[in-house]
Amino acid sequence: MIINKHIMRTTNEKQVLQQIVNAGPISRSQISRNLSLNKVTVSDIYSQLLHEGLIREVGHGVSTRNGGRKPVMALLNVGYGYVISINILRSRFSMITCRLDGRSENYESVSTRNVDLTSVLDMIDERINHTVSASPNRLLGIAFGLDGTIYDNQILGASLKGFKNFDLAKYFSDKFQVPVVLENLANESAIYERDFAGEGVYRNLISVTIRDQVAAGIVTEGHLYRGHNGEAGNIGCCPLADRYQEDNTETVNHYVAEGNVLQRIMAYQHLDRVDVNRIRRDYLGHRPELLSILDEFAYYLGKVLGNLSSTFAPDAIVVNAPILELLPELMDQVREYVGQMDICRKAPLLLTKNSKEASLLGGASAIIHRALALDDLQLTFGNQRSAVLEEVES
């Protein structure tokens, strides 16, 4: 079989850079052993990456048992540039900047209540411009996450008015002359669990995101599964039989979506806004009205998770829901309802480690992959490792 030399070269370059991102600080000889590539090829690629500024040398490692010179160690050069990740929700947008090693900075959340689409775009434009002006490094790409159906970087369906069929990627790519990646929030959360929290442990996982809608991000064999036109994981519109009258059905969103559950809580509390301290107090005080609402939530969420577990048989299901971050004890109730179901596969049910930034960091990973031209390769980000390395160097 004839293999194009240019393609082989590109593949080798990607794999060498992947090694430095995932295993750095690492030596050329170690990369050569890990990839079974000859040392000349690795050294050539290494020199090119060093010349481009994508990697940097950080001192010497330990020499072999036979003695000889200590190997020079290399790391990804996080000063090469940064990315921006933005999530657009019903009444706000949130934003972080992220270094190439996955370390996030400058989180902010901006209210967009009663603001039209044009004004929201202007507000985002202003924030990005401010970040670009304040940073000494260059912007390498932008990621956007929102509820809806996204395929091939196009918004085919969205819960937010005005976004359907709007070319958000082109709009900001033209403005800032960088690549822009669009993804739905559930897929971003799944990417986060794969690349940050899971550290490559889970090859098959589902991340269930509960926000304005209920959606699932599905990772199979390490790759995001999007289905036909990006419609995989749109579980919020699926019907669920009523707990007490099976002839009656409502959607998953009706029973489980964050906004609907909070509306029921505010109604019994006679409030026009969410009071998280009051919710926590009432829960610890065993307020019957609240416990009844949360029991319904746990029951129907259990049905959803049980069905996903039985259908896809993942290594784990991770739930990303602010209400469960506020009341983590409620997750035991969800597990009990799943335990009562007569299904073959009952996957471990976990809470995400970072409800606030999971989808933002997942988006950051997606655009880092794109900026480094590593879309098809696995990257794992270890923030603690990077922090320790910086401390050692200083």
mmCIF file of C-alpha atoms in Angstrom:
data_model
loop_
_atom_site.group_PDB
_atom_site.id
_atom_site.type_symbol
_atom_site.label_atom_id
_atom_site.label_comp_id
_atom_site.label_asym_id
_atom_site.label_seq_id
_atom_site.Cartn_x
_atom_site.Cartn_y
_atom_site.Cartn_z
ATOM 1 C CA MET A 1 0.000 0.000 0.000
ATOM 2 C CA ILE A 2 1.348 3.450 -0.956
ATOM 3 C CA ILE A 3 1.115 6.084 1.768
ATOM 4 C CA ASN A 4 1.473 9.758 0.908
ATOM 5 C CA LYS A 5 4.652 11.055 2.595
ATOM 6 C CA HIS A 6 3.028 14.404 3.378
ATOM 7 C CA ILE A 7 0.167 12.669 5.217
ATOM 8 C CA MET A 8 2.636 10.541 7.189
ATOM 9 C CA ARG A 9 4.588 13.633 8.103
ATOM 10 C CA THR A 10 1.439 15.419 9.265
ATOM 11 C CA THR A 11 0.410 12.387 11.326
ATOM 12 C CA ASN A 12 3.852 12.157 12.911
ATOM 13 C CA GLU A 13 3.864 15.852 13.752
ATOM 14 C CA LYS A 14 0.459 15.562 15.401
ATOM 15 C CA GLN A 15 1.510 12.572 17.472
ATOM 16 C CA VAL A 16 4.719 14.231 18.659
ATOM 17 C CA LEU A 17 2.820 17.369 19.698
ATOM 18 C CA GLN A 18 0.170 15.209 21.396
ATOM 19 C CA GLN A 19 2.907 13.511 23.437
ATOM 20 C CA ILE A 20 4.282 16.869 24.576
ATOM 21 C CA VAL A 21 0.793 18.161 25.528
ATOM 22 C CA ASN A 22 -0.232 15.024 27.429
ATOM 23 C CA ALA A 23 3.064 13.828 28.919
ATOM 24 C CA GLY A 24 5.239 16.943 29.159
ATOM 25 C CA PRO A 25 7.836 17.616 30.396
ATOM 26 C CA ILE A 26 9.147 14.873 28.129
ATOM 27 C CA SER A 27 12.388 14.198 26.233
ATOM 28 C CA ARG A 28 12.836 13.475 22.532
ATOM 29 C CA SER A 29 14.130 9.981 23.297
ATOM 30 C CA GLN A 30 11.020 9.211 25.394
ATOM 31 C CA ILE A 31 8.739 10.457 22.598
ATOM 32 C CA SER A 32 10.632 8.244 20.168
ATOM 33 C CA ARG A 33 10.081 5.204 22.401
ATOM 34 C CA ASN A 34 6.414 5.995 23.054
ATOM 35 C CA LEU A 35 5.587 6.384 19.363
ATOM 36 C CA SER A 36 8.040 3.837 17.941
ATOM 37 C CA LEU A 37 9.413 6.554 15.647
ATOM 38 C CA ASN A 38 13.102 6.854 14.853
ATOM 39 C CA LYS A 39 15.000 9.542 16.744
ATOM 40 C CA VAL A 40 15.902 11.526 13.627
ATOM 41 C CA THR A 41 12.228 11.956 12.685
ATOM 42 C CA VAL A 42 11.302 12.986 16.229
ATOM 43 C CA SER A 43 14.224 15.436 16.497
ATOM 44 C CA ASP A 44 13.299 17.024 13.175
ATOM 45 C CA ILE A 45 9.684 17.553 14.259
ATOM 46 C CA TYR A 46 10.794 18.687 17.731
ATOM 47 C CA SER A 47 13.079 21.343 16.225
ATOM 48 C CA GLN A 48 10.276 22.592 13.999
ATOM 49 C CA LEU A 49 7.829 22.897 16.925
ATOM 50 C CA LEU A 50 10.501 24.675 18.968
ATOM 51 C CA HIS A 51 11.163 27.097 16.108
ATOM 52 C CA GLU A 52 7.441 27.834 15.763
ATOM 53 C CA GLY A 53 7.243 28.587 19.480
ATOM 54 C CA LEU A 54 4.651 25.877 20.172
ATOM 55 C CA ILE A 55 6.917 24.132 22.692
ATOM 56 C CA ARG A 56 9.643 25.267 25.072
ATOM 57 C CA GLU A 57 12.537 23.591 26.824
ATOM 58 C CA VAL A 58 12.423 23.497 30.618
ATOM 59 C CA GLY A 59 15.702 21.990 31.759
ATOM 60 C CA HIS A 60 17.204 18.515 31.936
ATOM 61 C CA GLY A 61 15.826 15.178 32.993
ATOM 62 C CA VAL A 62 17.551 12.186 34.575
ATOM 63 C CA SER A 63 20.241 10.382 32.590
ATOM 64 C CA THR A 64 19.925 6.668 31.865
ATOM 65 C CA ARG A 65 21.559 3.951 33.985
ATOM 66 C CA ASN A 66 24.375 3.817 31.467
ATOM 67 C CA GLY A 67 25.206 7.453 32.138
ATOM 68 C CA GLY A 68 25.584 9.946 29.333
ATOM 69 C CA ARG A 69 24.108 13.384 28.898
ATOM 70 C CA LYS A 70 20.897 14.279 30.671
ATOM 71 C CA PRO A 71 18.016 14.663 28.171
ATOM 72 C CA VAL A 72 16.497 18.073 27.488
ATOM 73 C CA MET A 73 12.841 18.185 28.566
ATOM 74 C CA ALA A 74 10.082 19.972 26.638
ATOM 75 C CA LEU A 75 6.661 21.364 27.501
ATOM 76 C CA LEU A 76 3.837 22.944 25.561
ATOM 77 C CA ASN A 77 4.483 26.701 25.461
ATOM 78 C CA VAL A 78 1.366 28.127 27.100
ATOM 79 C CA GLY A 79 2.581 31.618 26.221
ATOM 80 C CA TYR A 80 2.061 30.818 22.542
ATOM 81 C CA GLY A 81 -1.525 32.020 22.811
ATOM 82 C CA TYR A 82 -4.899 31.522 24.482
ATOM 83 C CA VAL A 83 -8.494 30.676 23.624
ATOM 84 C CA ILE A 84 -11.854 32.059 24.737
ATOM 85 C CA SER A 85 -14.873 29.906 25.593
ATOM 86 C CA ILE A 86 -18.381 31.392 25.865
ATOM 87 C CA ASN A 87 -21.708 29.822 26.884
ATOM 88 C CA ILE A 88 -24.913 31.608 25.883
ATOM 89 C CA LEU A 89 -27.924 30.821 28.085
ATOM 90 C CA ARG A 90 -31.468 32.144 28.324
ATOM 91 C CA SER A 91 -30.736 35.144 30.540
ATOM 92 C CA ARG A 92 -26.943 35.415 30.651
ATOM 93 C CA PHE A 93 -23.702 34.463 28.997
ATOM 94 C CA SER A 94 -20.562 33.242 30.744
ATOM 95 C CA MET A 95 -17.002 33.428 29.498
ATOM 96 C CA ILE A 96 -13.498 32.253 30.351
ATOM 97 C CA THR A 97 -10.072 32.633 28.808
ATOM 98 C CA CYS A 98 -8.034 29.444 28.751
ATOM 99 C CA ARG A 99 -4.359 28.671 28.254
ATOM 100 C CA LEU A 100 -3.263 25.899 25.932
ATOM 101 C CA ASP A 101 -2.678 23.582 28.905
ATOM 102 C CA GLY A 102 -6.341 23.905 29.892
ATOM 103 C CA ARG A 103 -5.923 26.290 32.812
ATOM 104 C CA SER A 104 -8.848 28.685 32.924
ATOM 105 C CA GLU A 105 -8.702 32.337 33.897
ATOM 106 C CA ASN A 106 -10.969 35.386 34.113
ATOM 107 C CA TYR A 107 -14.376 33.753 34.548
ATOM 108 C CA GLU A 108 -17.248 36.186 34.231
ATOM 109 C CA SER A 109 -21.015 35.930 33.932
ATOM 110 C CA VAL A 110 -23.024 38.711 32.273
ATOM 111 C CA SER A 111 -26.795 39.160 32.540
ATOM 112 C CA THR A 112 -28.705 39.424 29.251
ATOM 113 C CA ARG A 113 -32.212 39.511 30.699
ATOM 114 C CA ASN A 114 -34.607 41.406 28.390
ATOM 115 C CA VAL A 115 -31.793 41.995 25.867
ATOM 116 C CA ASP A 116 -32.249 41.269 22.143
ATOM 117 C CA LEU A 117 -29.888 39.155 20.021
ATOM 118 C CA THR A 118 -28.077 42.091 18.412
ATOM 119 C CA SER A 119 -27.318 43.602 21.816
ATOM 120 C CA VAL A 120 -26.112 40.239 23.167
ATOM 121 C CA LEU A 121 -23.695 39.911 20.248
ATOM 122 C CA ASP A 122 -22.461 43.465 20.844
ATOM 123 C CA MET A 123 -21.882 42.695 24.539
ATOM 124 C CA ILE A 124 -19.905 39.563 23.677
ATOM 125 C CA ASP A 125 -17.937 41.480 21.032
ATOM 126 C CA GLU A 126 -17.048 44.116 23.617
ATOM 127 C CA ARG A 127 -15.847 41.499 26.150
ATOM 128 C CA ILE A 128 -13.682 39.725 23.576
ATOM 129 C CA ASN A 129 -12.154 43.000 22.386
ATOM 130 C CA HIS A 130 -11.362 43.942 25.983
ATOM 131 C CA THR A 131 -9.653 40.578 26.557
ATOM 132 C CA VAL A 132 -7.629 40.859 23.349
ATOM 133 C CA SER A 133 -6.517 44.394 24.238
ATOM 134 C CA ALA A 134 -5.478 43.418 27.768
ATOM 135 C CA SER A 135 -3.535 40.256 26.882
ATOM 136 C CA PRO A 136 0.104 40.274 25.719
ATOM 137 C CA ASN A 137 -0.497 36.908 23.998
ATOM 138 C CA ARG A 138 -2.496 36.276 20.862
ATOM 139 C CA LEU A 139 -6.007 34.925 20.585
ATOM 140 C CA LEU A 140 -5.979 31.530 18.830
ATOM 141 C CA GLY A 141 -9.696 30.719 18.698
ATOM 142 C CA ILE A 142 -13.168 31.085 20.201
ATOM 143 C CA ALA A 143 -15.688 28.420 21.268
ATOM 144 C CA PHE A 144 -19.424 28.977 21.730
ATOM 145 C CA GLY A 145 -21.780 26.658 23.580
ATOM 146 C CA LEU A 146 -25.583 26.896 23.680
ATOM 147 C CA ASP A 147 -28.660 24.718 24.046
ATOM 148 C CA GLY A 148 -29.843 23.355 20.736
ATOM 149 C CA THR A 149 -28.936 21.239 17.728
ATOM 150 C CA ILE A 150 -25.564 22.084 16.207
ATOM 151 C CA TYR A 151 -24.003 20.275 13.276
ATOM 152 C CA ASP A 152 -21.014 21.102 11.103
ATOM 153 C CA ASN A 153 -20.578 24.375 13.031
ATOM 154 C CA GLN A 154 -24.113 25.511 12.163
ATOM 155 C CA ILE A 155 -27.057 26.127 14.510
ATOM 156 C CA LEU A 156 -29.898 23.973 13.161
ATOM 157 C CA GLY A 157 -32.150 24.473 16.186
ATOM 158 C CA ALA A 158 -31.905 26.598 19.328
ATOM 159 C CA SER A 159 -34.025 27.396 22.370
ATOM 160 C CA LEU A 160 -32.864 31.027 22.199
ATOM 161 C CA LYS A 161 -34.820 33.322 19.902
ATOM 162 C CA GLY A 162 -32.965 34.463 16.784
ATOM 163 C CA PHE A 163 -30.113 31.939 16.886
ATOM 164 C CA LYS A 164 -31.570 29.256 14.620
ATOM 165 C CA ASN A 165 -29.770 29.306 11.239
ATOM 166 C CA PHE A 166 -27.726 32.370 12.310
ATOM 167 C CA ASP A 167 -24.076 31.844 11.284
ATOM 168 C CA LEU A 168 -22.554 32.638 14.671
ATOM 169 C CA ALA A 169 -19.201 31.042 13.769
ATOM 170 C CA LYS A 170 -18.714 33.151 10.634
ATOM 171 C CA TYR A 171 -19.859 36.308 12.422
ATOM 172 C CA PHE A 172 -17.091 36.117 15.041
ATOM 173 C CA SER A 173 -14.497 34.451 12.811
ATOM 174 C CA ASP A 174 -14.736 37.388 10.407
ATOM 175 C CA LYS A 175 -14.471 39.880 13.256
ATOM 176 C CA PHE A 176 -11.432 38.394 14.990
ATOM 177 C CA GLN A 177 -9.812 36.372 12.183
ATOM 178 C CA VAL A 178 -9.528 33.195 14.260
ATOM 179 C CA PRO A 179 -11.231 29.790 14.064
ATOM 180 C CA VAL A 180 -14.570 29.546 15.866
ATOM 181 C CA VAL A 181 -16.116 26.283 17.100
ATOM 182 C CA LEU A 182 -19.817 25.861 17.945
ATOM 183 C CA GLU A 183 -21.086 23.061 20.180
ATOM 184 C CA ASN A 184 -24.129 22.375 22.320
ATOM 185 C CA LEU A 185 -23.720 22.550 26.088
ATOM 186 C CA ALA A 186 -24.186 18.822 26.697
ATOM 187 C CA ASN A 187 -21.471 17.904 24.200
ATOM 188 C CA GLU A 188 -19.138 20.478 25.761
ATOM 189 C CA SER A 189 -19.769 18.954 29.194
ATOM 190 C CA ALA A 190 -19.027 15.487 27.796
ATOM 191 C CA ILE A 191 -15.750 16.783 26.342
ATOM 192 C CA TYR A 192 -14.883 18.208 29.760
ATOM 193 C CA GLU A 193 -15.503 14.870 31.471
ATOM 194 C CA ARG A 194 -13.356 13.117 28.844
ATOM 195 C CA ASP A 195 -10.424 15.563 28.711
ATOM 196 C CA PHE A 196 -10.314 17.151 32.173
ATOM 197 C CA ALA A 197 -12.152 15.170 34.853
ATOM 198 C CA GLY A 198 -11.855 11.649 33.417
ATOM 199 C CA GLU A 199 -8.182 11.986 32.390
ATOM 200 C CA GLY A 200 -8.739 9.351 29.725
ATOM 201 C CA VAL A 201 -10.246 6.776 32.146
ATOM 202 C CA TYR A 202 -13.721 6.632 30.599
ATOM 203 C CA ARG A 203 -13.760 5.716 26.909
ATOM 204 C CA ASN A 204 -17.560 5.514 26.882
ATOM 205 C CA LEU A 205 -19.483 8.056 28.921
ATOM 206 C CA ILE A 206 -22.630 10.161 28.909
ATOM 207 C CA SER A 207 -22.830 13.642 30.364
ATOM 208 C CA VAL A 208 -26.386 14.737 31.152
ATOM 209 C CA THR A 209 -26.716 18.513 31.334
ATOM 210 C CA ILE A 210 -29.747 20.050 33.049
ATOM 211 C CA ARG A 211 -30.180 23.726 32.262
ATOM 212 C CA ASP A 212 -32.869 25.407 30.122
ATOM 213 C CA GLN A 213 -33.181 21.993 28.467
ATOM 214 C CA VAL A 214 -32.175 18.450 29.376
ATOM 215 C CA ALA A 215 -29.597 17.036 26.969
ATOM 216 C CA ALA A 216 -26.983 14.285 26.820
ATOM 217 C CA GLY A 217 -23.454 14.455 25.446
ATOM 218 C CA ILE A 218 -22.347 10.985 24.336
ATOM 219 C CA VAL A 219 -18.724 9.845 24.067
ATOM 220 C CA THR A 220 -18.105 6.437 22.462
ATOM 221 C CA GLU A 221 -14.589 5.001 22.286
ATOM 222 C CA GLY A 222 -13.195 8.412 23.151
ATOM 223 C CA HIS A 223 -15.041 10.254 20.365
ATOM 224 C CA LEU A 224 -18.089 12.507 20.544
ATOM 225 C CA TYR A 225 -21.162 10.906 18.977
ATOM 226 C CA ARG A 226 -23.407 13.457 17.249
ATOM 227 C CA GLY A 227 -25.834 11.262 15.332
ATOM 228 C CA HIS A 228 -27.859 12.409 12.319
ATOM 229 C CA ASN A 229 -27.408 16.171 11.824
ATOM 230 C CA GLY A 230 -26.193 16.537 15.408
ATOM 231 C CA GLU A 231 -29.500 15.367 16.874
ATOM 232 C CA ALA A 232 -28.045 12.746 19.247
ATOM 233 C CA GLY A 233 -28.675 13.520 22.902
ATOM 234 C CA ASN A 234 -31.769 15.730 22.445
ATOM 235 C CA ILE A 235 -33.548 13.862 25.233
ATOM 236 C CA GLY A 236 -35.450 16.846 26.612
ATOM 237 C CA CYS A 237 -38.242 16.495 24.055
ATOM 238 C CA CYS A 238 -38.700 12.742 24.657
ATOM 239 C CA PRO A 239 -41.997 11.707 26.297
ATOM 240 C CA LEU A 240 -42.174 10.336 29.832
ATOM 241 C CA ALA A 241 -45.202 8.588 31.270
ATOM 242 C CA ASP A 242 -46.795 10.307 34.259
ATOM 243 C CA ARG A 243 -45.804 8.739 37.558
ATOM 244 C CA TYR A 244 -49.411 8.286 38.667
ATOM 245 C CA GLN A 245 -51.337 8.058 35.370
ATOM 246 C CA GLU A 246 -49.393 6.186 32.704
ATOM 247 C CA ASP A 247 -51.846 7.243 30.007
ATOM 248 C CA ASN A 248 -50.678 10.837 30.470
ATOM 249 C CA THR A 249 -47.259 11.876 29.135
ATOM 250 C CA GLU A 250 -45.142 14.998 29.288
ATOM 251 C CA THR A 251 -41.665 15.722 27.990
ATOM 252 C CA VAL A 252 -38.455 15.159 29.943
ATOM 253 C CA ASN A 253 -37.989 18.945 29.956
ATOM 254 C CA HIS A 254 -41.370 19.392 31.673
ATOM 255 C CA TYR A 255 -40.371 17.151 34.576
ATOM 256 C CA VAL A 256 -36.611 17.703 34.849
ATOM 257 C CA ALA A 257 -35.419 20.965 33.190
ATOM 258 C CA GLU A 258 -33.957 23.413 35.684
ATOM 259 C CA GLY A 259 -36.295 26.306 34.901
ATOM 260 C CA ASN A 260 -39.461 24.244 35.366
ATOM 261 C CA VAL A 261 -38.290 22.766 38.673
ATOM 262 C CA LEU A 262 -37.273 26.189 39.993
ATOM 263 C CA GLN A 263 -40.634 27.672 38.941
ATOM 264 C CA ARG A 264 -42.412 25.088 41.087
ATOM 265 C CA ILE A 265 -40.136 25.881 44.023
ATOM 266 C CA MET A 266 -40.645 29.650 43.681
ATOM 267 C CA ALA A 267 -44.404 29.127 43.459
ATOM 268 C CA TYR A 268 -44.682 27.405 46.853
ATOM 269 C CA GLN A 269 -42.218 29.911 48.375
ATOM 270 C CA HIS A 270 -44.264 32.819 46.914
ATOM 271 C CA LEU A 271 -41.103 34.384 45.463
ATOM 272 C CA ASP A 272 -40.396 35.910 42.051
ATOM 273 C CA ARG A 273 -36.709 34.971 42.112
ATOM 274 C CA VAL A 274 -34.589 31.986 43.074
ATOM 275 C CA ASP A 275 -33.298 32.039 46.654
ATOM 276 C CA VAL A 276 -30.688 29.257 46.875
ATOM 277 C CA ASN A 277 -30.151 29.803 50.601
ATOM 278 C CA ARG A 278 -33.883 29.392 51.233
ATOM 279 C CA ILE A 279 -33.950 26.213 49.118
ATOM 280 C CA ARG A 280 -31.036 24.757 51.074
ATOM 281 C CA ARG A 281 -32.648 25.749 54.395
ATOM 282 C CA ASP A 282 -36.001 24.250 53.468
ATOM 283 C CA TYR A 283 -34.330 21.041 52.325
ATOM 284 C CA LEU A 284 -32.376 20.612 55.567
ATOM 285 C CA GLY A 285 -35.539 21.545 57.485
ATOM 286 C CA HIS A 286 -37.531 18.845 55.638
ATOM 287 C CA ARG A 287 -40.093 21.289 54.287
ATOM 288 C CA PRO A 288 -42.785 18.954 52.849
ATOM 289 C CA GLU A 289 -43.608 21.134 49.795
ATOM 290 C CA LEU A 290 -39.969 21.217 48.708
ATOM 291 C CA LEU A 291 -39.348 17.542 49.412
ATOM 292 C CA SER A 292 -42.356 16.649 47.250
ATOM 293 C CA ILE A 293 -41.073 18.721 44.307
ATOM 294 C CA LEU A 294 -37.567 17.291 44.627
ATOM 295 C CA ASP A 295 -38.862 13.742 44.926
ATOM 296 C CA GLU A 296 -40.695 14.189 41.604
ATOM 297 C CA PHE A 297 -37.507 15.579 40.071
ATOM 298 C CA ALA A 298 -35.429 12.657 41.387
ATOM 299 C CA TYR A 299 -37.979 10.084 40.191
ATOM 300 C CA TYR A 300 -38.161 11.355 36.610
ATOM 301 C CA LEU A 301 -34.408 12.013 36.410
ATOM 302 C CA GLY A 302 -33.889 8.440 37.587
ATOM 303 C CA LYS A 303 -36.090 7.213 34.721
ATOM 304 C CA VAL A 304 -34.033 9.216 32.226
ATOM 305 C CA LEU A 305 -30.671 8.016 33.561
ATOM 306 C CA GLY A 306 -31.823 4.415 33.804
ATOM 307 C CA ASN A 307 -32.991 4.423 30.190
ATOM 308 C CA LEU A 308 -29.696 5.953 29.028
ATOM 309 C CA SER A 309 -27.740 3.388 31.019
ATOM 310 C CA SER A 310 -29.695 0.481 29.580
ATOM 311 C CA THR A 311 -29.605 1.793 26.002
ATOM 312 C CA PHE A 312 -25.946 2.854 25.702
ATOM 313 C CA ALA A 313 -24.244 0.796 28.457
ATOM 314 C CA PRO A 314 -21.639 3.531 29.185
ATOM 315 C CA ASP A 315 -18.734 3.224 31.603
ATOM 316 C CA ALA A 316 -20.331 6.036 33.616
ATOM 317 C CA ILE A 317 -23.031 8.696 33.469
ATOM 318 C CA VAL A 318 -22.070 12.139 34.780
ATOM 319 C CA VAL A 319 -24.799 14.600 35.734
ATOM 320 C CA ASN A 320 -24.251 18.341 35.428
ATOM 321 C CA ALA A 321 -27.053 20.193 37.215
ATOM 322 C CA PRO A 322 -26.825 23.274 39.460
ATOM 323 C CA ILE A 323 -29.684 22.015 41.656
ATOM 324 C CA LEU A 324 -27.729 18.835 42.393
ATOM 325 C CA GLU A 325 -24.619 20.871 43.106
ATOM 326 C CA LEU A 326 -26.709 22.810 45.647
ATOM 327 C CA LEU A 327 -28.260 19.610 47.058
ATOM 328 C CA PRO A 328 -25.774 16.779 46.361
ATOM 329 C CA GLU A 329 -27.602 14.533 48.837
ATOM 330 C CA LEU A 330 -30.450 14.359 46.327
ATOM 331 C CA MET A 331 -28.256 12.269 44.032
ATOM 332 C CA ASP A 332 -28.613 9.308 46.409
ATOM 333 C CA GLN A 333 -32.373 9.513 45.920
ATOM 334 C CA VAL A 334 -31.873 9.479 42.128
ATOM 335 C CA ARG A 335 -29.641 6.409 42.440
ATOM 336 C CA GLU A 336 -32.302 4.645 44.510
ATOM 337 C CA TYR A 337 -34.925 5.186 41.810
ATOM 338 C CA VAL A 338 -32.544 3.872 39.147
ATOM 339 C CA GLY A 339 -31.789 0.886 41.385
ATOM 340 C CA GLN A 340 -35.494 -0.008 41.400
ATOM 341 C CA MET A 341 -35.603 -0.244 37.596
ATOM 342 C CA ASP A 342 -35.490 -3.656 35.941
ATOM 343 C CA ILE A 343 -32.677 -2.957 33.466
ATOM 344 C CA CYS A 344 -29.571 -4.876 32.400
ATOM 345 C CA ARG A 345 -26.919 -2.192 32.744
ATOM 346 C CA LYS A 346 -26.820 0.196 35.690
ATOM 347 C CA ALA A 347 -23.830 2.437 35.035
ATOM 348 C CA PRO A 348 -22.192 4.386 37.888
ATOM 349 C CA LEU A 349 -23.988 7.714 38.352
ATOM 350 C CA LEU A 350 -21.633 10.585 39.170
ATOM 351 C CA LEU A 351 -21.920 14.311 39.771
ATOM 352 C CA THR A 352 -19.612 16.531 37.759
ATOM 353 C CA LYS A 353 -16.685 18.022 39.654
ATOM 354 C CA ASN A 354 -17.190 21.474 38.153
ATOM 355 C CA SER A 355 -20.802 22.385 37.378
ATOM 356 C CA LYS A 356 -20.032 26.075 36.844
ATOM 357 C CA GLU A 357 -17.231 25.718 34.292
ATOM 358 C CA ALA A 358 -17.602 22.184 32.874
ATOM 359 C CA SER A 359 -19.188 23.196 29.567
ATOM 360 C CA LEU A 360 -16.914 26.241 29.268
ATOM 361 C CA LEU A 361 -13.816 24.083 29.722
ATOM 362 C CA GLY A 362 -15.201 21.508 27.305
ATOM 363 C CA GLY A 363 -15.574 24.273 24.731
ATOM 364 C CA ALA A 364 -12.036 25.420 25.502
ATOM 365 C CA SER A 365 -10.759 21.899 24.853
ATOM 366 C CA ALA A 366 -12.603 21.773 21.516
ATOM 367 C CA ILE A 367 -11.041 25.028 20.298
ATOM 368 C CA ILE A 368 -7.580 24.092 21.656
ATOM 369 C CA HIS A 369 -7.801 20.893 19.598
ATOM 370 C CA ARG A 370 -8.666 23.017 16.559
ATOM 371 C CA ALA A 371 -5.975 25.648 17.197
ATOM 372 C CA LEU A 372 -3.282 22.959 17.533
ATOM 373 C CA ALA A 373 -4.665 20.995 14.526
ATOM 374 C CA LEU A 374 -5.206 17.979 16.795
ATOM 375 C CA ASP A 375 -8.969 17.534 16.258
ATOM 376 C CA ASP A 376 -8.751 13.762 15.874
ATOM 377 C CA LEU A 377 -6.393 13.052 18.803
ATOM 378 C CA GLN A 378 -7.002 12.686 22.536
ATOM 379 C CA LEU A 379 -5.694 15.454 24.800
ATOM 380 C CA THR A 380 -5.812 15.289 28.574
ATOM 381 C CA PHE A 381 -5.425 18.416 30.632
ATOM 382 C CA GLY A 382 -3.952 18.287 34.130
ATOM 383 C CA ASN A 383 -4.222 21.722 35.738
ATOM 384 C CA GLN A 384 -2.533 20.621 38.957
ATOM 385 C CA ARG A 385 0.435 19.198 37.041
ATOM 386 C CA SER A 386 0.892 22.503 35.208
ATOM 387 C CA ALA A 387 0.754 24.482 38.443
ATOM 388 C CA VAL A 388 3.379 22.240 40.087
ATOM 389 C CA LEU A 389 5.678 22.523 37.068
ATOM 390 C CA GLU A 390 5.446 26.318 37.135
ATOM 391 C CA GLU A 391 6.316 26.338 40.824
ATOM 392 C CA VAL A 392 9.348 24.078 40.241
ATOM 393 C CA GLU A 393 10.566 26.258 37.386
ATOM 394 C CA SER A 394 10.253 29.444 39.423
#
